[in-house]
Amino acid sequence: MAPFPEWTGASRRSGTTSGPAGGAPDPHDRGQPGEGREAAAPGRTWEYTGYDPGQEPLRESLCTLGNGYFATRGAFPECAADGVHYPGTYAAGCYNRLTSEVAGRLVENEDMVNLPNWLPLRFRLEAGQWLTPDTTTVLEHRVVLHLASGLLERRTRYGLDADHVLTVRQQRLVHMADPHLAAMRTEFTLDGHSAGLEVEAALDGGVTNAGVARYRDLDGHHLTHLRAGTGTADTVWLRCRTRTSDIRVGMAARLTSGDVPVVARFEQSRAVQEIGLRLTAGRTATVDKTVALHTSHDRAISDPLQAAVERVREAPAFDELLEAHLTAWDQLWRRADIDVPGEPGAILRLHLFHVLQTLSPHTAELDVGVPARGLHGEAYRGHVFWDELFVLPYLNLHFPEVSRALLEYRHRRLGQAGSAARAIGRRGARYPWQSGSDGREETQRLHLNPRSGRWLPDHSHLQHHVGSAIAYNVWQYCEASGDTEFLHTKGAETLLQIARFWADSATWDESLGRHRILGVMGPDEYHDAYPDTPDPGLDDNAYTNITAAWVLTRTLEVLRALPEPRRRELAERTGLDGGELEQWEDVSRTLYVPFHDGVVSQFEGYGDLAELDWEDYRERYDDIRRLDRILEAEGDTVNRYKASKQADVLMLGYLFSPAELRALFHRLGHRLDDDTWLRTVDYYLGRTSHGSTLSGLVHGWILARARRAEAWTFCQEALRGDIADVQGGTTGEGIHLGAMAGTLDLVQRGLTGLETREGALWLDPVPLPELSSYGFALRYQGHWGVRLRLRHGQLQIEVPPSDRSPIDVQLADRSVSVQPGETCRLLLQE
């Protein structure tokens, strides 16, 4: 297999090596051999060598540590936020709303809040300058992210003068067993004459939201009422609250270095601790910093500050904290690890690591959704989009309790979605394109084009298809988990109100003899209006209409299958009657699907748009992923052209198996044969700029079945999205969580053809030469640790012993039943 370009020998010689390390086993990954833990296999660490200020934003994002409750970017503790470094800390679901003036208008934005910075720990020799990689000679620098253990290790050698070299080694963790704790151990070793070392640690509340350049003119001062104090001799605390959402935040820190005394002082927004050490040549001095974080959103809490002080006081020493942290990560990897060889496997493990840090079992205790950019930065303001469509299918088969919690986040906001529907004269639930704390529409109404410097109208709130994504996730979760209690209660209610919205959005067109859905935007996102028209919105987006028909069909099935008492309750609560159900049945069969030139049209009128000179734009601009910005800066608009940012029509092939997609079109009165679908794939493949990290993922998924030889190019694009920052500077603002989870699901469901339906596992594997051998474990309807492995035309299914019923497996040519405690090996048809 060809190596990824970023990992070639030239890259390694440059001193900025990145990628999976395959050297000596790491003592923290599964522990030291002989101590009850297995040494790490190669590829379970992610390493950067050499200090490169231009790469710091990307590295800080990819070296973020988290536990599903909060996360902290992988910044140098001795560096403050500036144009190079950005040490952000974010708690899931912690938002605040501020008003700013934009282009002469007052605009309100809700942001995930950058909380007080717990990292600061700086040092200097005997009243010299504070040492940082930007002000001091760096002789050697190495950062290793230990994926198996959730530990960030850093080693830097500072050249101070002719007589002194200071080596700094740090180990950092955000505790996976106790979600309110984090810790950092710093070891100082001096080469040269003995000298005094001053160490200053702090909790810094003087932070703002300034991690995204294009947002910096907006108000980012979210914290207020800052106060600091001391608990015990070695403990300080900081408390504050958010300005409008009034979330109280308590943070406490304990600093220790053997018996060395700690001195505390307090500034306007900082709680500072100081230690004086005497370094002698060749002897290492160790400083440990332990931090606790609580907010008023926590369960079973009265005072976040008191809770933080008590938790840090009772926290054990670093070594004991590390041991419990390693055990928690061991358990996560046993449930979720994926076995793919080579460089793709290393990237997939990195992706899985960041998914687990954002959405861990701790998330099941929170009222949060899926932040599109993780807890890794401030891009998209920490909002929740439709990215759960790409995340939950993976979680369903590993952490169904987390999937359920994320769906309950949506159900709790069903009332707000109902209000949004009524505001535009519709029934049912209209979920927002961007969500935050309370379920109101958070989509910006203006966005900045960095190429032109102009603020432009943003009509993304017309992407009503987010409701179909939520419905799809409800159905997929229930099929994978067997959670009929959720399906019959919150799931059924959510489906009903989304279906009701679609039925009420459909208007009858007598001339077509069809229902139509008018004035929307599709997943493409480039097109928000017809050329030369003042009003936003497009008619009959094929993806929107077909997924709406699917929602209506599935909801009717669920309602028919409900136990009669529950069906009556639901009808009474929602005012549902037989006439409405008849309308849904009719709409689900008559929604209009436009075609042109023998392919499915992205929307009505798409075929009338002008063709773009793609080669000319590639030649002039090289990277045309954000073609919309390029055209607007030229005084043109992408609305005039047959050009898509990302998969739109082709998303249908991502959501639905070929058989289900054919059935959907048949229900709508169309025949979708293989030739029509392949023409459609080719048509849009040549007219898509891939301005989203999700686009390569979807195209790779589809081409794995439609045209296998080209699939791997797009799979690579999806794998490399964040590690190579293919979108040009976006990874430093936060990872792309949907794309990361989607690559895992590409192996789990895309290549295996895995479906969970009708009480069985359906498998239709696709031999992809570049990933011809792979395996993973999953959790299916009460069975834990079911292992699937595909290798050389053979499928192996291993079901661990339990008291559960056998698992029914459906292949294209046969059915088998696998008993608990049994391993089944099946030869696959070529």
CSV table of N, CA and C in Angstrom, one decimal, residues 705 751-753 762-768 771-774 788-797 809-814 816 824-830:
chain,number,residue,atom,x,y,z
A,705,ARG,N,-19.1,0.4,-3.5
A,705,ARG,CA,-20.1,-0.5,-4.1
A,705,ARG,C,-20.3,-0.2,-5.6
A,751,LEU,N,-18.0,-1.2,4.5
A,751,LEU,CA,-17.3,-2.3,3.8
A,751,LEU,C,-17.9,-3.6,4.1
A,752,THR,N,-18.5,-3.8,5.2
A,752,THR,CA,-19.2,-5.1,5.6
A,752,THR,C,-20.6,-5.2,5.0
A,753,GLY,N,-21.2,-4.0,4.6
A,753,GLY,CA,-22.6,-4.0,4.2
A,753,GLY,C,-23.5,-4.3,5.4
A,762,TRP,N,-27.5,-8.1,9.0
A,762,TRP,CA,-27.4,-8.4,7.6
A,762,TRP,C,-26.0,-8.0,7.1
A,763,LEU,N,-25.3,-8.8,6.4
A,763,LEU,CA,-23.9,-8.6,6.0
A,763,LEU,C,-23.8,-8.8,4.5
A,764,ASP,N,-23.2,-7.9,3.8
A,764,ASP,CA,-22.9,-8.0,2.4
A,764,ASP,C,-21.5,-7.4,2.1
A,765,PRO,N,-20.4,-8.0,2.5
A,765,PRO,CA,-19.1,-7.4,2.4
A,765,PRO,C,-18.6,-7.0,1.0
A,766,VAL,N,-17.9,-6.0,1.0
A,766,VAL,CA,-17.3,-5.5,-0.2
A,766,VAL,C,-15.8,-5.7,-0.2
A,767,PRO,N,-15.2,-6.5,-1.0
A,767,PRO,CA,-13.7,-6.7,-1.0
A,767,PRO,C,-13.1,-5.4,-1.5
A,768,LEU,N,-12.4,-4.7,-0.6
A,768,LEU,CA,-11.6,-3.5,-1.0
A,768,LEU,C,-10.1,-3.9,-0.9
A,771,LEU,N,-8.0,-2.5,2.0
A,771,LEU,CA,-8.5,-2.9,3.3
A,771,LEU,C,-9.0,-4.3,3.3
A,772,SER,N,-8.2,-5.3,2.9
A,772,SER,CA,-8.7,-6.6,2.7
A,772,SER,C,-8.8,-7.4,3.9
A,773,SER,N,-8.2,-7.0,5.0
A,773,SER,CA,-8.2,-7.7,6.3
A,773,SER,C,-8.5,-6.7,7.4
A,774,TYR,N,-9.6,-6.9,8.1
A,774,TYR,CA,-9.9,-6.0,9.2
A,774,TYR,C,-10.9,-6.7,10.2
A,788,LEU,N,-16.3,-9.5,14.7
A,788,LEU,CA,-16.3,-9.8,13.3
A,788,LEU,C,-14.9,-9.6,12.7
A,789,ARG,N,-14.5,-10.5,11.8
A,789,ARG,CA,-13.3,-10.4,11.1
A,789,ARG,C,-13.4,-10.8,9.7
A,790,LEU,N,-13.0,-10.0,8.8
A,790,LEU,CA,-13.0,-10.4,7.4
A,790,LEU,C,-11.5,-10.5,6.9
A,791,ARG,N,-11.2,-11.6,6.2
A,791,ARG,CA,-9.9,-11.8,5.8
A,791,ARG,C,-9.9,-12.8,4.6
A,792,HIS,N,-9.4,-12.4,3.4
A,792,HIS,CA,-9.2,-13.3,2.3
A,792,HIS,C,-10.5,-14.0,1.9
A,793,GLY,N,-11.6,-13.3,1.8
A,793,GLY,CA,-12.8,-14.0,1.4
A,793,GLY,C,-13.5,-14.8,2.4
A,794,GLN,N,-13.1,-14.6,3.7
A,794,GLN,CA,-13.7,-15.4,4.8
A,794,GLN,C,-14.3,-14.4,5.8
A,795,LEU,N,-15.4,-14.6,6.3
A,795,LEU,CA,-16.0,-13.9,7.4
A,795,LEU,C,-16.1,-14.7,8.6
A,796,GLN,N,-15.5,-14.2,9.7
A,796,GLN,CA,-15.6,-14.9,11.0
A,796,GLN,C,-16.4,-14.1,12.0
A,797,ILE,N,-17.4,-14.8,12.6
A,797,ILE,CA,-18.2,-14.2,13.6
A,797,ILE,C,-18.1,-14.9,15.0
A,809,VAL,N,-27.8,-14.1,11.4
A,809,VAL,CA,-27.0,-13.4,10.5
A,809,VAL,C,-27.5,-13.8,9.1
A,810,GLN,N,-27.8,-12.7,8.3
A,810,GLN,CA,-28.3,-12.8,6.9
A,810,GLN,C,-27.2,-12.4,5.9
A,811,LEU,N,-26.8,-13.3,5.1
A,811,LEU,CA,-25.9,-13.0,4.0
A,811,LEU,C,-26.7,-13.0,2.7
A,812,ALA,N,-26.0,-12.6,1.6
A,812,ALA,CA,-26.8,-12.5,0.3
A,812,ALA,C,-27.3,-13.9,-0.1
A,813,ASP,N,-26.6,-14.9,0.2
A,813,ASP,CA,-26.9,-16.3,-0.3
A,813,ASP,C,-27.3,-17.3,0.8
A,814,ARG,N,-27.3,-16.9,2.1
A,814,ARG,CA,-27.7,-17.8,3.1
A,814,ARG,C,-27.9,-17.1,4.4
A,816,VAL,N,-27.6,-17.8,8.7
A,816,VAL,CA,-27.0,-18.6,9.8
A,816,VAL,C,-27.4,-18.1,11.1
A,824,CYS,N,-18.3,-18.8,14.2
A,824,CYS,CA,-18.7,-19.2,12.9
A,824,CYS,C,-17.8,-18.6,11.8
A,825,ARG,N,-17.3,-19.5,10.9
A,825,ARG,CA,-16.5,-19.1,9.8
A,825,ARG,C,-17.2,-19.3,8.5
A,826,LEU,N,-17.4,-18.3,7.7
A,826,LEU,CA,-18.2,-18.4,6.4
A,826,LEU,C,-17.3,-18.0,5.3
A,827,LEU,N,-17.3,-18.8,4.2
A,827,LEU,CA,-16.7,-18.4,3.0
A,827,LEU,C,-17.6,-17.5,2.2
A,828,LEU,N,-17.1,-16.4,1.7
A,828,LEU,CA,-17.9,-15.4,0.9
A,828,LEU,C,-17.8,-15.7,-0.5
A,829,GLN,N,-18.9,-15.3,-1.2
A,829,GLN,CA,-18.9,-15.4,-2.7
A,829,GLN,C,-18.0,-14.3,-3.3
A,830,GLU,N,-17.3,-14.6,-4.3
A,830,GLU,CA,-16.5,-13.6,-5.0
A,830,GLU,C,-17.4,-12.7,-5.8
